[in-house]
Amino acid sequence: MIFTVKQIDNDPCIRIKITDKKKDKKDKKEKKEKKEKKDKKEKKISSIHNFLETWRKKHEEKIQFNFLIDCYELTSPNVKDCYVAIKFIRKMKKEKCQYLTHSIVVIDNYTVRNVLFYIFKIQKPVAPVFIVKTPKEADELRGNIQTAGLESPLVKCFCEIHESYYISNKTDPENYIIDSTLEAIDTIDDSIESLKQLTLSEEDNRKI
């Protein structure tokens, strides 16, 4: 997966765009010669480690921030990246103070959404997570949160109208989007099977 991090000075919102890794159509010989150099470059500027390092640095600054994560164009999540994220979240959850206030994630793909549910079944998020279907909905929800607050009636109403998912960071939360939350929990079991199929698909692609 390719991670693009965008930060604007004095803006607490950090925008992350996650897309599929581009397939190289060049011949095998040329691809083999450039593979090592390309992999090193991508690891530095576009890997999940860049995203998590940004998160770690913002946490160390001790200033509140939030994420808007755009996965609208993502279709094939990387299983290894998912486990890297789980380990990082587990480590961050042990911190006494949290500066990440919430995250808004844009997902319009069944498999990607199920993988995210699977991640949060293994490890609860550090802060509340909202899942919306389009970038436009994400910006509108972000504006509502800025204006009225995370738990405001305006935000609750928006989520109910747009059928947005709400994943709490609490063990026994009082989720206000009960129907969507229950649907998310019911879908988690299906996500495990989806993750298995995704792993098998990645192994098949390596053999080709």
GROMACS .gro file of C-alpha atoms in nm:
model
  208
    1MET     CA    1   0.000   0.000   0.000
    2ILE     CA    2   0.109   0.357  -0.068
    3PHE     CA    3   0.068   0.610   0.216
    4THR     CA    4   0.067   0.982   0.137
    5VAL     CA    5   0.083   1.211   0.442
    6LYS     CA    6  -0.031   1.573   0.415
    7GLN     CA    7   0.008   1.821   0.699
    8ILE     CA    8  -0.076   2.191   0.706
    9ASP     CA    9   0.074   2.424   0.967
   10ASN     CA   10  -0.161   2.502   1.258
   11ASP     CA   11  -0.419   2.253   1.130
   12PRO     CA   12  -0.484   1.969   1.379
   13CYS     CA   13  -0.613   1.747   1.099
   14ILE     CA   14  -0.352   1.524   0.934
   15ARG     CA   15  -0.468   1.385   0.601
   16ILE     CA   16  -0.353   1.038   0.500
   17LYS     CA   17  -0.429   0.893   0.157
   18ILE     CA   18  -0.386   0.517   0.117
   19THR     CA   19  -0.386   0.364  -0.229
   20ASP     CA   20  -0.288   0.035  -0.388
   21LYS     CA   21   0.074  -0.021  -0.474
   22LYS     CA   22   0.114   0.046  -0.845
   23LYS     CA   23   0.182  -0.256  -1.059
   24ASP     CA   24   0.496  -0.228  -1.268
   25LYS     CA   25   0.429  -0.319  -1.631
   26LYS     CA   26   0.795  -0.313  -1.737
   27ASP     CA   27   0.966  -0.632  -1.846
   28LYS     CA   28   1.092  -0.869  -1.579
   29LYS     CA   29   1.463  -0.801  -1.635
   30GLU     CA   30   1.433  -0.426  -1.592
   31LYS     CA   31   1.196  -0.473  -1.302
   32LYS     CA   32   1.444  -0.698  -1.122
   33GLU     CA   33   1.731  -0.450  -1.167
   34LYS     CA   34   1.536  -0.158  -1.022
   35LYS     CA   35   1.339  -0.346  -0.757
   36GLU     CA   36   1.583  -0.301  -0.468
   37LYS     CA   37   1.628   0.072  -0.524
   38LYS     CA   38   1.254   0.126  -0.567
   39ASP     CA   39   1.165  -0.074  -0.254
   40LYS     CA   40   1.407   0.129  -0.041
   41LYS     CA   41   1.265   0.457  -0.169
   42GLU     CA   42   0.903   0.353  -0.114
   43LYS     CA   43   0.980   0.230   0.236
   44LYS     CA   44   1.113   0.573   0.328
   45ILE     CA   45   0.848   0.799   0.174
   46SER     CA   46   0.529   0.600   0.124
   47SER     CA   47   0.517   0.302   0.360
   48ILE     CA   48   0.301   0.255   0.666
   49HIS     CA   49   0.610   0.333   0.875
   50ASN     CA   50   0.600   0.692   0.749
   51PHE     CA   51   0.238   0.724   0.863
   52LEU     CA   52   0.308   0.571   1.206
   53GLU     CA   53   0.620   0.786   1.250
   54THR     CA   54   0.406   1.094   1.183
   55TRP     CA   55   0.161   0.972   1.448
   56ARG     CA   56   0.443   0.912   1.699
   57LYS     CA   57   0.593   1.260   1.642
   58LYS     CA   58   0.256   1.434   1.685
   59HIS     CA   59   0.202   1.242   2.007
   60GLU     CA   60   0.542   1.352   2.137
   61GLU     CA   61   0.454   1.715   2.064
   62LYS     CA   62   0.170   1.676   2.318
   63ILE     CA   63  -0.076   1.871   2.104
   64GLN     CA   64  -0.419   1.735   2.013
   65PHE     CA   65  -0.462   1.618   1.654
   66ASN     CA   66  -0.687   1.402   1.440
   67PHE     CA   67  -0.664   1.191   1.126
   68LEU     CA   68  -0.865   1.199   0.805
   69ILE     CA   69  -0.768   0.874   0.632
   70ASP     CA   70  -0.880   0.842   0.271
   71CYS     CA   71  -0.898   0.477   0.159
   72TYR     CA   72  -1.153   0.547  -0.115
   73GLU     CA   73  -0.923   0.419  -0.392
   74LEU     CA   74  -0.782   0.126  -0.193
   75THR     CA   75  -0.893  -0.221  -0.307
   76SER     CA   76  -0.619  -0.459  -0.187
   77PRO     CA   77  -0.502  -0.392   0.170
   78ASN     CA   78  -0.165  -0.538   0.265
   79VAL     CA   79  -0.195  -0.796   0.545
   80LYS     CA   80   0.155  -0.728   0.682
   81ASP     CA   81   0.079  -0.357   0.708
   82CYS     CA   82  -0.236  -0.443   0.904
   83TYR     CA   83  -0.038  -0.635   1.165
   84VAL     CA   84   0.221  -0.355   1.186
   85ALA     CA   85  -0.067  -0.114   1.261
   86ILE     CA   86  -0.212  -0.347   1.526
   87LYS     CA   87   0.121  -0.367   1.709
   88PHE     CA   88   0.165   0.011   1.697
   89ILE     CA   89  -0.189   0.080   1.825
   90ARG     CA   90  -0.139  -0.170   2.107
   91LYS     CA   91   0.179   0.014   2.209
   92MET     CA   92   0.013   0.357   2.189
   93LYS     CA   93  -0.282   0.241   2.401
   94LYS     CA   94  -0.041   0.195   2.692
   95GLU     CA   95   0.040   0.569   2.696
   96LYS     CA   96  -0.122   0.751   2.990
   97CYS     CA   97  -0.218   1.056   2.783
   98GLN     CA   98  -0.361   1.041   2.431
   99TYR     CA   99  -0.345   1.338   2.196
  100LEU     CA  100  -0.523   1.176   1.902
  101THR     CA  101  -0.884   1.290   1.948
  102HIS     CA  102  -1.050   1.091   1.668
  103SER     CA  103  -1.010   0.955   1.317
  104ILE     CA  104  -1.236   0.971   1.013
  105VAL     CA  105  -1.179   0.692   0.761
  106VAL     CA  106  -1.318   0.694   0.406
  107ILE     CA  107  -1.395   0.341   0.283
  108ASP     CA  108  -1.619   0.233  -0.003
  109ASN     CA  109  -1.487  -0.119  -0.047
  110TYR     CA  110  -1.638  -0.424   0.126
  111THR     CA  111  -1.307  -0.609   0.172
  112VAL     CA  112  -1.119  -0.304   0.301
  113ARG     CA  113  -1.396  -0.227   0.550
  114ASN     CA  114  -1.397  -0.585   0.677
  115VAL     CA  115  -1.020  -0.584   0.724
  116LEU     CA  116  -1.053  -0.265   0.932
  117PHE     CA  117  -1.320  -0.431   1.146
  118TYR     CA  118  -1.087  -0.728   1.190
  119ILE     CA  119  -0.807  -0.497   1.309
  120PHE     CA  120  -1.034  -0.338   1.568
  121LYS     CA  121  -1.157  -0.676   1.685
  122ILE     CA  122  -0.798  -0.765   1.771
  123GLN     CA  123  -0.711  -0.420   1.906
  124LYS     CA  124  -0.943  -0.137   2.011
  125PRO     CA  125  -0.852   0.200   1.855
  126VAL     CA  126  -0.667   0.468   2.051
  127ALA     CA  127  -0.946   0.720   1.985
  128PRO     CA  128  -1.298   0.700   1.836
  129VAL     CA  129  -1.312   0.612   1.466
  130PHE     CA  130  -1.581   0.723   1.222
  131ILE     CA  131  -1.615   0.532   0.893
  132VAL     CA  132  -1.781   0.714   0.604
  133LYS     CA  133  -1.832   0.626   0.237
  134THR     CA  134  -1.697   0.928   0.045
  135PRO     CA  135  -1.436   1.206   0.083
  136LYS     CA  136  -1.720   1.461   0.070
  137GLU     CA  137  -1.890   1.299   0.370
  138ALA     CA  138  -1.556   1.295   0.553
  139ASP     CA  139  -1.506   1.671   0.508
  140GLU     CA  140  -1.864   1.741   0.612
  141LEU     CA  141  -1.831   1.525   0.924
  142ARG     CA  142  -1.500   1.690   1.007
  143GLY     CA  143  -1.667   2.032   0.988
  144ASN     CA  144  -1.952   1.916   1.214
  145ILE     CA  145  -1.706   1.784   1.473
  146GLN     CA  146  -1.510   2.110   1.467
  147THR     CA  147  -1.828   2.312   1.506
  148ALA     CA  148  -2.024   2.112   1.761
  149GLY     CA  149  -1.795   1.848   1.914
  150LEU     CA  150  -1.750   1.471   1.890
  151GLU     CA  151  -2.058   1.370   2.091
  152SER     CA  152  -2.288   1.648   1.976
  153PRO     CA  153  -2.643   1.583   1.847
  154LEU     CA  154  -2.528   1.728   1.511
  155VAL     CA  155  -2.260   1.460   1.472
  156LYS     CA  156  -2.495   1.184   1.591
  157CYS     CA  157  -2.760   1.297   1.344
  158PHE     CA  158  -2.508   1.310   1.058
  159CYS     CA  159  -2.389   0.956   1.128
  160GLU     CA  160  -2.743   0.819   1.143
  161ILE     CA  161  -2.849   0.989   0.819
  162HIS     CA  162  -2.538   0.878   0.627
  163GLU     CA  163  -2.525   0.534   0.792
  164SER     CA  164  -2.171   0.596   0.911
  165TYR     CA  165  -2.001   0.349   1.140
  166TYR     CA  166  -1.872   0.452   1.480
  167ILE     CA  167  -1.600   0.244   1.646
  168SER     CA  168  -1.548   0.336   2.011
  169ASN     CA  169  -1.211   0.320   2.185
  170LYS     CA  170  -1.380   0.216   2.510
  171THR     CA  171  -1.421  -0.142   2.629
  172ASP     CA  172  -1.793  -0.109   2.707
  173PRO     CA  173  -1.899   0.201   2.516
  174GLU     CA  174  -2.237   0.367   2.508
  175ASN     CA  175  -2.246   0.371   2.131
  176TYR     CA  176  -2.505   0.609   1.998
  177ILE     CA  177  -2.511   0.452   1.654
  178ILE     CA  178  -2.635   0.122   1.791
  179ASP     CA  179  -2.764  -0.031   1.468
  180SER     CA  180  -2.449   0.048   1.272
  181THR     CA  181  -2.225  -0.068   1.554
  182LEU     CA  182  -2.407  -0.400   1.586
  183GLU     CA  183  -2.389  -0.444   1.210
  184ALA     CA  184  -2.015  -0.377   1.228
  185ILE     CA  185  -1.973  -0.642   1.498
  186ASP     CA  186  -2.180  -0.894   1.298
  187THR     CA  187  -1.965  -0.825   0.993
  188ILE     CA  188  -1.638  -0.886   1.178
  189ASP     CA  189  -1.665  -1.265   1.148
  190ASP     CA  190  -1.702  -1.230   0.771
  191SER     CA  191  -1.396  -1.006   0.768
  192ILE     CA  192  -1.180  -1.288   0.906
  193GLU     CA  193  -1.268  -1.501   0.605
  194SER     CA  194  -1.202  -1.205   0.374
  195LEU     CA  195  -0.859  -1.160   0.531
  196LYS     CA  196  -0.778  -1.527   0.471
  197GLN     CA  197  -0.881  -1.497   0.107
  198LEU     CA  198  -0.672  -1.181   0.072
  199THR     CA  199  -0.367  -1.361   0.213
  200LEU     CA  200  -0.414  -1.651  -0.029
  201SER     CA  201  -0.452  -1.405  -0.317
  202GLU     CA  202  -0.122  -1.232  -0.225
  203GLU     CA  203   0.057  -1.568  -0.211
  204ASP     CA  204  -0.080  -1.661  -0.555
  205ASN     CA  205   0.039  -1.329  -0.701
  206ARG     CA  206   0.392  -1.393  -0.574
  207LYS     CA  207   0.400  -1.727  -0.755
  208ILE     CA  208   0.302  -1.573  -1.088
   0.00000   0.00000   0.00000
